[in-house]
Amino acid sequence: MGKLKSNKRNSAAAGSSPYSKAQTTTNNVFKFNTNVGQHILKNPGVAEAIVAKANLKPSDVVLEVGPGTGNLTVRILEKAKRVIAVELDPRMAAEVTKRVQGRPEQKKLEVLLGDVIKTELPHFDVCISNTPYQISSPLVFKLLALPNPPRTSILMFQREFALRLTARPGDALYCRLSVNAQFWAKITHIMKVGKNNFRPPPQVESSVVRIEPKLGNERPGVSWDEWDGMLRICFVRKNKTLRASWLGTKEVLSMVERNYRVWCAMNNVAVDDTVVGEEEDMEVDESPGFQEDDEWGGIMDVDEEVDELPSFFKEEAERITKVNGNKTKSKKKKTRVAELIREKIRKVLEDDTELADQRAAKCDENDFLRLLSAFNGEGIHFA
């Protein structure tokens, strides 16, 4: 029988995983849990096409996420050296194991029982997945963050998520997810898959994308935390100008000043706290959370593309509200370091990059790289 391994690290945490709530759909064998993305691909033609798009070699080790009943698995086993299938549901793990029982392929299949996001993965060359939609973004970035990422990943996603991954500057669905994913990989949309190709059918259409990580000299030489921290601010309101995003929000200015003070302390740079007056009136945004202008309109809450207010904004908003007795407006003493921060941001946006009047929705990877380099040059960091 194919190997079936329980991931001990994940067993205790299964109840708190992204798949915790159960909503089942009746099947003639057992009930599918649609809340964990159990929509089984039933069309053999689509399964064949997905495996063909991976261009597998006989020497390849393939990671399959969520094998279900094994419709993709058996086709991968025909072409690859070995398949490592990660499955959360013990019933499905048993089903895919049974599928190859007594066949030569059973020696090529290893089933890991657990949550793929929390699992320490062995080396593999290619990833193929009918991805549970709730873990779409975590899976993409887990694969890209691996020390030796797979040569290629062929992943099925909810259609709108796939279109966000591949969106270009100016597209309606272009967002922080688009920039981050394309910064680390080449991503192409390769086929559409209608919902009637699944059992039970999901409420939305699907798409398959190919993800090929950038390697060697192509791989970005910047800190992920720095890069993502800056993008979070740029995409707070992606259709506002960068000047408004950076200079028009009290929480942003407060966060940048705090980070600058840390940088100064680490580099033995004196900070001038001389009081020069009171700050101008500025609205404190007390809404539950800033979100990108194009809110997620899909069936499922697909993580990163709808961003709530970043944690450092929440902390600053709570602090400002508490200090000022829940007033909408607040004033505090303006110091020379606060003036310096505003001037540094103005200089980066207007003089160094000339991006002040651009909108994040229209900026490309090179624009954001110039912006990060200019901010770092002024001692402004985001990690």
CSV table of C-alpha atoms in Angstrom, one decimal:
chain,number,residue,atom,x,y,z
A,1,MET,CA,0.0,0.0,0.0
A,2,GLY,CA,1.2,3.6,-0.7
A,3,LYS,CA,2.8,5.2,2.3
A,4,LEU,CA,0.4,7.1,4.5
A,5,LYS,CA,2.1,9.4,7.0
A,6,SER,CA,0.4,11.5,9.7
A,7,ASN,CA,2.2,14.8,10.2
A,8,LYS,CA,2.4,15.0,14.1
A,9,ARG,CA,3.2,18.6,14.0
A,10,ASN,CA,-0.1,19.3,12.3
A,11,SER,CA,-2.4,16.9,14.2
A,12,ALA,CA,-2.9,19.1,17.2
A,13,ALA,CA,-3.4,22.2,15.2
A,14,ALA,CA,-5.9,20.7,12.7
A,15,GLY,CA,-8.8,22.3,14.6
A,16,SER,CA,-7.4,25.8,14.2
A,17,SER,CA,-6.4,25.4,10.5
A,18,PRO,CA,-8.0,27.4,7.6
A,19,TYR,CA,-10.3,24.5,7.1
A,20,SER,CA,-11.9,24.3,10.5
A,21,LYS,CA,-15.6,24.7,9.8
A,22,ALA,CA,-17.5,21.8,8.2
A,23,GLN,CA,-20.1,22.2,5.4
A,24,THR,CA,-20.7,18.9,3.7
A,25,THR,CA,-22.2,17.8,0.4
A,26,THR,CA,-23.6,14.3,0.0
A,27,ASN,CA,-21.8,11.8,-2.3
A,28,ASN,CA,-22.5,8.2,-3.0
A,29,VAL,CA,-19.3,7.2,-1.2
A,30,PHE,CA,-19.0,9.8,1.5
A,31,LYS,CA,-19.7,13.4,2.2
A,32,PHE,CA,-17.5,16.1,0.6
A,33,ASN,CA,-16.5,19.0,2.9
A,34,THR,CA,-16.8,22.0,0.6
A,35,ASN,CA,-15.5,24.3,3.3
A,36,VAL,CA,-12.1,22.8,2.9
A,37,GLY,CA,-12.2,23.0,-0.9
A,38,GLN,CA,-13.3,19.5,-1.6
A,39,HIS,CA,-14.5,20.0,-5.2
A,40,ILE,CA,-13.2,16.9,-7.0
A,41,LEU,CA,-12.1,17.3,-10.6
A,42,LYS,CA,-14.1,14.7,-12.5
A,43,ASN,CA,-13.4,15.5,-16.1
A,44,PRO,CA,-10.5,13.2,-17.3
A,45,GLY,CA,-9.8,15.5,-20.2
A,46,VAL,CA,-9.1,18.5,-18.0
A,47,ALA,CA,-7.0,16.3,-15.6
A,48,GLU,CA,-4.9,15.1,-18.6
A,49,ALA,CA,-4.4,18.7,-19.8
A,50,ILE,CA,-3.3,19.9,-16.4
A,51,VAL,CA,-0.7,17.2,-16.1
A,52,ALA,CA,0.5,17.8,-19.7
A,53,LYS,CA,1.0,21.5,-18.9
A,54,ALA,CA,3.6,20.5,-16.3
A,55,ASN,CA,6.0,19.1,-18.9
A,56,LEU,CA,7.0,16.4,-16.4
A,57,LYS,CA,10.3,14.5,-16.7
A,58,PRO,CA,10.7,10.8,-15.7
A,59,SER,CA,13.0,11.9,-12.9
A,60,ASP,CA,10.6,14.4,-11.4
A,61,VAL,CA,9.3,14.3,-7.8
A,62,VAL,CA,5.9,16.0,-7.8
A,63,LEU,CA,4.1,17.6,-4.9
A,64,GLU,CA,0.3,17.4,-5.2
A,65,VAL,CA,-1.7,19.5,-2.7
A,66,GLY,CA,-5.2,18.1,-2.0
A,67,PRO,CA,-5.2,14.9,-4.1
A,68,GLY,CA,-8.9,14.1,-3.2
A,69,THR,CA,-9.8,10.8,-4.7
A,70,GLY,CA,-6.7,10.7,-6.9
A,71,ASN,CA,-8.0,11.7,-10.4
A,72,LEU,CA,-4.9,13.9,-11.0
A,73,THR,CA,-2.7,11.7,-8.9
A,74,VAL,CA,-2.9,8.6,-11.1
A,75,ARG,CA,-2.1,10.6,-14.2
A,76,ILE,CA,0.9,12.2,-12.5
A,77,LEU,CA,2.2,8.8,-11.4
A,78,GLU,CA,2.2,7.7,-15.0
A,79,LYS,CA,4.8,10.4,-15.9
A,80,ALA,CA,6.8,11.1,-12.7
A,81,LYS,CA,9.3,9.3,-10.6
A,82,ARG,CA,7.4,9.9,-7.4
A,83,VAL,CA,4.4,11.8,-6.0
A,84,ILE,CA,4.2,13.3,-2.6
A,85,ALA,CA,0.5,14.0,-1.9
A,86,VAL,CA,-0.4,16.2,1.0
A,87,GLU,CA,-4.0,15.7,2.2
A,88,LEU,CA,-5.9,17.2,5.2
A,89,ASP,CA,-8.8,14.8,5.2
A,90,PRO,CA,-8.0,11.2,6.4
A,91,ARG,CA,-10.9,9.8,4.3
A,92,MET,CA,-9.4,11.3,1.1
A,93,ALA,CA,-5.9,10.2,2.1
A,94,ALA,CA,-7.2,6.6,2.4
A,95,GLU,CA,-9.1,6.9,-0.8
A,96,VAL,CA,-6.1,8.0,-2.9
A,97,THR,CA,-4.0,5.3,-1.2
A,98,LYS,CA,-6.5,2.7,-2.1
A,99,ARG,CA,-6.6,3.9,-5.7
A,100,VAL,CA,-3.1,2.5,-6.4
A,101,GLN,CA,-3.2,-0.5,-4.0
A,102,GLY,CA,-1.8,-3.6,-5.7
A,103,ARG,CA,-0.5,-1.6,-8.7
A,104,PRO,CA,3.2,-0.8,-9.5
A,105,GLU,CA,2.4,2.9,-8.8
A,106,GLN,CA,1.8,2.3,-5.1
A,107,LYS,CA,5.6,2.3,-4.5
A,108,LYS,CA,5.8,5.8,-6.2
A,109,LEU,CA,3.1,7.4,-4.0
A,110,GLU,CA,3.7,8.9,-0.5
A,111,VAL,CA,0.7,10.5,1.2
A,112,LEU,CA,1.4,13.0,4.0
A,113,LEU,CA,-1.6,13.7,6.2
A,114,GLY,CA,-1.9,17.3,7.4
A,115,ASP,CA,-2.2,21.0,6.5
A,116,VAL,CA,0.2,21.8,3.7
A,117,ILE,CA,0.7,25.3,4.9
A,118,LYS,CA,2.1,24.1,8.2
A,119,THR,CA,3.9,21.1,6.9
A,120,GLU,CA,7.7,21.0,6.4
A,121,LEU,CA,7.9,19.8,2.8
A,122,PRO,CA,10.6,17.5,1.4
A,123,HIS,CA,12.4,18.4,-1.8
A,124,PHE,CA,10.3,18.2,-5.0
A,125,ASP,CA,10.7,19.4,-8.6
A,126,VAL,CA,7.1,20.3,-9.6
A,127,CYS,CA,3.9,21.2,-7.8
A,128,ILE,CA,0.5,20.3,-9.3
A,129,SER,CA,-2.7,21.2,-7.4
A,130,ASN,CA,-6.4,21.5,-7.5
A,131,THR,CA,-5.9,24.0,-4.8
A,132,PRO,CA,-8.4,24.4,-1.9
A,133,TYR,CA,-9.4,28.0,-2.6
A,134,GLN,CA,-9.1,29.1,1.1
A,135,ILE,CA,-5.3,28.6,1.0
A,136,SER,CA,-4.6,30.0,-2.4
A,137,SER,CA,-2.4,32.9,-1.4
A,138,PRO,CA,-0.6,31.1,1.5
A,139,LEU,CA,0.3,28.2,-0.9
A,140,VAL,CA,1.7,30.5,-3.6
A,141,PHE,CA,4.0,32.3,-1.2
A,142,LYS,CA,5.0,29.2,0.7
A,143,LEU,CA,6.1,27.7,-2.6
A,144,LEU,CA,8.0,30.9,-3.7
A,145,ALA,CA,9.7,31.2,-0.3
A,146,LEU,CA,11.2,27.7,-0.3
A,147,PRO,CA,15.0,27.7,-0.4
A,148,ASN,CA,14.8,25.5,-3.5
A,149,PRO,CA,11.4,26.4,-5.0
A,150,PRO,CA,9.9,24.0,-7.6
A,151,ARG,CA,10.9,24.4,-11.2
A,152,THR,CA,7.3,25.0,-12.1
A,153,SER,CA,3.9,24.9,-10.4
A,154,ILE,CA,0.6,24.2,-12.2
A,155,LEU,CA,-2.1,25.4,-9.8
A,156,MET,CA,-5.9,25.6,-10.1
A,157,PHE,CA,-7.5,28.6,-8.4
A,158,GLN,CA,-10.8,30.5,-8.3
A,159,ARG,CA,-11.0,32.5,-11.5
A,160,GLU,CA,-10.8,35.9,-9.9
A,161,PHE,CA,-7.8,35.0,-7.8
A,162,ALA,CA,-6.0,33.7,-10.9
A,163,LEU,CA,-6.8,36.9,-12.7
A,164,ARG,CA,-5.4,39.0,-9.8
A,165,LEU,CA,-2.2,36.9,-9.9
A,166,THR,CA,-1.7,37.7,-13.5
A,167,ALA,CA,-3.1,41.3,-13.6
A,168,ARG,CA,-0.8,44.1,-15.0
A,169,PRO,CA,-0.6,47.8,-14.0
A,170,GLY,CA,-3.8,49.5,-15.0
A,171,ASP,CA,-6.0,46.4,-14.9
A,172,ALA,CA,-9.0,46.5,-12.7
A,173,LEU,CA,-7.8,43.6,-10.6
A,174,TYR,CA,-4.2,44.8,-10.2
A,175,CYS,CA,-3.4,44.8,-6.5
A,176,ARG,CA,-0.6,44.1,-4.0
A,177,LEU,CA,-1.0,40.4,-4.6
A,178,SER,CA,-0.3,40.9,-8.3
A,179,VAL,CA,2.9,42.9,-7.6
A,180,ASN,CA,4.2,40.5,-4.9
A,181,ALA,CA,3.6,37.3,-6.9
A,182,GLN,CA,5.1,38.7,-10.1
A,183,PHE,CA,8.0,40.2,-8.3
A,184,TRP,CA,9.2,36.7,-7.3
A,185,ALA,CA,7.9,34.6,-10.3
A,186,LYS,CA,6.8,34.5,-13.9
A,187,ILE,CA,3.0,33.7,-13.8
A,188,THR,CA,0.9,32.8,-16.9
A,189,HIS,CA,-2.8,31.9,-17.2
A,190,ILE,CA,-2.9,28.7,-19.1
A,191,MET,CA,-6.5,27.4,-19.1
A,192,LYS,CA,-10.1,28.1,-17.9
A,193,VAL,CA,-12.0,25.3,-16.1
A,194,GLY,CA,-15.8,25.5,-15.8
A,195,LYS,CA,-17.5,24.7,-12.5
A,196,ASN,CA,-19.4,21.7,-14.1
A,197,ASN,CA,-16.1,19.9,-14.3
A,198,PHE,CA,-16.2,19.3,-10.5
A,199,ARG,CA,-18.1,17.2,-8.1
A,200,PRO,CA,-19.8,18.9,-6.3
A,201,PRO,CA,-19.7,22.0,-8.6
A,202,PRO,CA,-18.3,25.1,-6.8
A,203,GLN,CA,-20.1,28.4,-7.0
A,204,VAL,CA,-17.4,30.0,-9.1
A,205,GLU,CA,-15.4,29.3,-12.2
A,206,SER,CA,-11.8,28.2,-12.0
A,207,SER,CA,-8.5,28.8,-13.9
A,208,VAL,CA,-5.2,27.1,-14.1
A,209,VAL,CA,-1.9,29.1,-13.9
A,210,ARG,CA,1.7,28.3,-14.3
A,211,ILE,CA,4.1,29.7,-11.8
A,212,GLU,CA,7.9,29.7,-12.5
A,213,PRO,CA,10.0,31.2,-9.8
A,214,LYS,CA,12.8,33.6,-10.7
A,215,LEU,CA,16.1,32.1,-10.0
A,216,GLY,CA,19.8,33.3,-9.8
A,217,ASN,CA,20.3,36.8,-11.0
A,218,GLU,CA,16.6,37.2,-11.7
A,219,ARG,CA,15.7,36.6,-8.1
A,220,PRO,CA,15.1,40.0,-6.3
A,221,GLY,CA,17.9,41.1,-4.0
A,222,VAL,CA,15.6,42.9,-1.6
A,223,SER,CA,14.1,42.1,1.8
A,224,TRP,CA,10.7,40.6,1.5
A,225,ASP,CA,9.6,42.4,4.7
A,226,GLU,CA,10.8,45.7,3.4
A,227,TRP,CA,9.2,45.2,0.0
A,228,ASP,CA,5.8,44.0,1.4
A,229,GLY,CA,5.8,46.6,4.1
A,230,MET,CA,6.1,49.4,1.6
A,231,LEU,CA,3.5,47.9,-0.7
A,232,ARG,CA,1.0,47.7,2.1
A,233,ILE,CA,1.1,51.5,2.4
A,234,CYS,CA,1.0,52.1,-1.4
A,235,PHE,CA,-2.1,49.9,-1.8
A,236,VAL,CA,-4.0,51.2,1.2
A,237,ARG,CA,-6.0,53.1,-1.4
A,238,LYS,CA,-4.6,52.0,-4.7
A,239,ASN,CA,-6.5,54.6,-6.8
A,240,LYS,CA,-5.3,57.6,-4.7
A,241,THR,CA,-2.0,59.3,-5.5
A,242,LEU,CA,1.1,58.1,-3.7
A,243,ARG,CA,1.3,61.6,-2.2
A,244,ALA,CA,-2.1,61.2,-0.6
A,245,SER,CA,-1.3,57.7,0.6
A,246,TRP,CA,2.0,58.7,2.2
A,247,LEU,CA,1.5,62.3,3.4
A,248,GLY,CA,-2.3,62.3,4.0
A,249,THR,CA,-2.6,59.7,6.6
A,250,LYS,CA,-1.6,60.3,10.3
A,251,GLU,CA,-1.0,56.6,10.9
A,252,VAL,CA,1.5,56.3,8.0
A,253,LEU,CA,3.5,59.3,9.1
A,254,SER,CA,3.6,58.1,12.7
A,255,MET,CA,4.7,54.6,11.7
A,256,VAL,CA,7.5,56.0,9.4
A,257,GLU,CA,8.7,58.3,12.2
A,258,ARG,CA,8.8,55.4,14.6
A,259,ASN,CA,10.8,53.3,12.2
A,260,TYR,CA,13.1,56.2,11.4
A,261,ARG,CA,13.9,56.7,15.1
A,262,VAL,CA,14.8,53.0,15.3
A,263,TRP,CA,17.1,53.3,12.3
A,264,CYS,CA,18.7,56.4,13.9
A,265,ALA,CA,19.3,54.6,17.2
A,266,MET,CA,20.9,51.7,15.4
A,267,ASN,CA,23.2,54.0,13.3
A,268,ASN,CA,24.1,56.5,16.1
A,269,VAL,CA,22.3,59.3,14.4
A,270,ALA,CA,21.0,62.1,16.6
A,271,VAL,CA,17.3,62.9,16.6
A,272,ASP,CA,16.1,66.5,17.0
A,273,ASP,CA,13.0,66.5,19.2
A,274,THR,CA,12.8,70.3,19.4
A,275,VAL,CA,9.1,71.3,19.5
A,276,VAL,CA,8.3,73.7,16.6
A,277,GLY,CA,4.5,74.0,17.0
A,278,GLU,CA,1.4,72.0,16.7
A,279,GLU,CA,0.6,69.5,14.0
A,280,GLU,CA,-2.0,70.5,11.4
A,281,ASP,CA,-5.5,69.1,11.8
A,282,MET,CA,-5.7,65.7,10.2
A,283,GLU,CA,-8.5,63.2,10.2
A,284,VAL,CA,-7.8,60.0,12.0
A,285,ASP,CA,-9.4,57.1,10.0
A,286,GLU,CA,-11.4,55.2,12.6
A,287,SER,CA,-13.0,52.8,10.1
A,288,PRO,CA,-12.7,49.1,10.8
A,289,GLY,CA,-9.9,48.8,8.3
A,290,PHE,CA,-8.6,50.3,5.1
A,291,GLN,CA,-9.2,48.1,2.1
A,292,GLU,CA,-8.1,48.2,-1.4
A,293,ASP,CA,-10.5,50.1,-3.6
A,294,ASP,CA,-11.5,46.9,-5.5
A,295,GLU,CA,-12.9,44.9,-2.7
A,296,TRP,CA,-13.0,41.1,-3.1
A,297,GLY,CA,-16.4,40.3,-4.7
A,298,GLY,CA,-16.0,36.5,-4.9
A,299,ILE,CA,-17.7,33.7,-3.0
A,300,MET,CA,-14.8,33.0,-0.7
A,301,ASP,CA,-12.6,35.1,1.5
A,302,VAL,CA,-9.4,34.7,-0.3
A,303,ASP,CA,-6.8,36.1,2.0
A,304,GLU,CA,-4.4,38.8,0.8
A,305,GLU,CA,-6.2,40.5,-2.0
A,306,VAL,CA,-8.5,42.3,0.4
A,307,ASP,CA,-6.3,44.0,2.9
A,308,GLU,CA,-7.5,45.1,6.3
A,309,LEU,CA,-5.7,47.9,8.0
A,310,PRO,CA,-2.1,46.7,8.6
A,311,SER,CA,-1.3,46.1,12.2
A,312,PHE,CA,0.9,49.1,12.6
A,313,PHE,CA,-1.9,51.3,11.4
A,314,LYS,CA,-4.3,49.7,13.9
A,315,GLU,CA,-1.9,50.3,16.8
A,316,GLU,CA,-1.4,53.9,15.9
A,317,ALA,CA,-5.1,54.6,15.4
A,318,GLU,CA,-5.9,53.0,18.7
A,319,ARG,CA,-3.2,55.0,20.4
A,320,ILE,CA,-4.3,58.3,18.9
A,321,THR,CA,-8.0,57.6,19.7
A,322,LYS,CA,-7.1,56.7,23.3
A,323,VAL,CA,-4.9,59.8,23.9
A,324,ASN,CA,-7.6,62.1,22.5
A,325,GLY,CA,-10.6,60.7,24.2
A,326,ASN,CA,-12.1,59.1,21.1
A,327,LYS,CA,-12.2,62.4,19.3
A,328,THR,CA,-12.1,62.4,15.5
A,329,LYS,CA,-9.4,65.0,15.3
A,330,SER,CA,-6.3,65.3,17.3
A,331,LYS,CA,-3.4,67.6,17.7
A,332,LYS,CA,0.0,67.0,19.2
A,333,LYS,CA,3.2,68.9,19.3
A,334,LYS,CA,5.1,69.0,16.1
A,335,THR,CA,8.8,68.2,16.4
A,336,ARG,CA,11.7,68.8,14.1
A,337,VAL,CA,12.0,65.0,13.5
A,338,ALA,CA,8.4,64.9,12.4
A,339,GLU,CA,9.0,67.8,10.0
A,340,LEU,CA,12.1,65.9,8.7
A,341,ILE,CA,10.1,62.8,8.0
A,342,ARG,CA,7.5,64.7,6.0
A,343,GLU,CA,10.3,66.4,4.0
A,344,LYS,CA,12.1,63.1,3.4
A,345,ILE,CA,8.8,61.5,2.1
A,346,ARG,CA,8.2,64.6,-0.1
A,347,LYS,CA,11.7,64.4,-1.5
A,348,VAL,CA,11.4,60.7,-2.3
A,349,LEU,CA,8.0,61.1,-4.0
A,350,GLU,CA,8.6,64.4,-5.8
A,351,ASP,CA,12.3,64.7,-6.4
A,352,ASP,CA,13.9,61.3,-6.3
A,353,THR,CA,11.3,59.2,-8.1
A,354,GLU,CA,8.8,61.8,-9.5
A,355,LEU,CA,6.0,59.3,-8.5
A,356,ALA,CA,4.0,61.7,-6.2
A,357,ASP,CA,1.1,62.0,-8.6
A,358,GLN,CA,1.1,58.4,-9.7
A,359,ARG,CA,-1.4,55.9,-8.4
A,360,ALA,CA,-0.3,52.5,-7.1
A,361,ALA,CA,-2.8,50.9,-9.5
A,362,LYS,CA,-0.7,52.3,-12.4
A,363,CYS,CA,2.8,51.6,-11.1
A,364,ASP,CA,4.9,48.7,-12.2
A,365,GLU,CA,7.6,46.6,-10.4
A,366,ASN,CA,10.4,49.1,-11.5
A,367,ASP,CA,8.5,52.0,-10.0
A,368,PHE,CA,8.1,50.3,-6.7
A,369,LEU,CA,11.8,49.2,-6.7
A,370,ARG,CA,12.8,52.8,-7.3
A,371,LEU,CA,10.5,53.9,-4.5
A,372,LEU,CA,12.0,51.4,-2.0
A,373,SER,CA,15.5,52.3,-2.9
A,374,ALA,CA,14.9,56.0,-2.5
A,375,PHE,CA,13.2,55.5,0.9
A,376,ASN,CA,16.0,53.3,2.2
A,377,GLY,CA,18.5,55.9,1.0
A,378,GLU,CA,16.8,58.4,3.3
A,379,GLY,CA,17.0,56.0,6.3
A,380,ILE,CA,13.3,55.0,6.0
A,381,HIS,CA,12.6,51.3,6.4
A,382,PHE,CA,9.6,49.1,6.7
A,383,ALA,CA,10.8,46.0,8.5
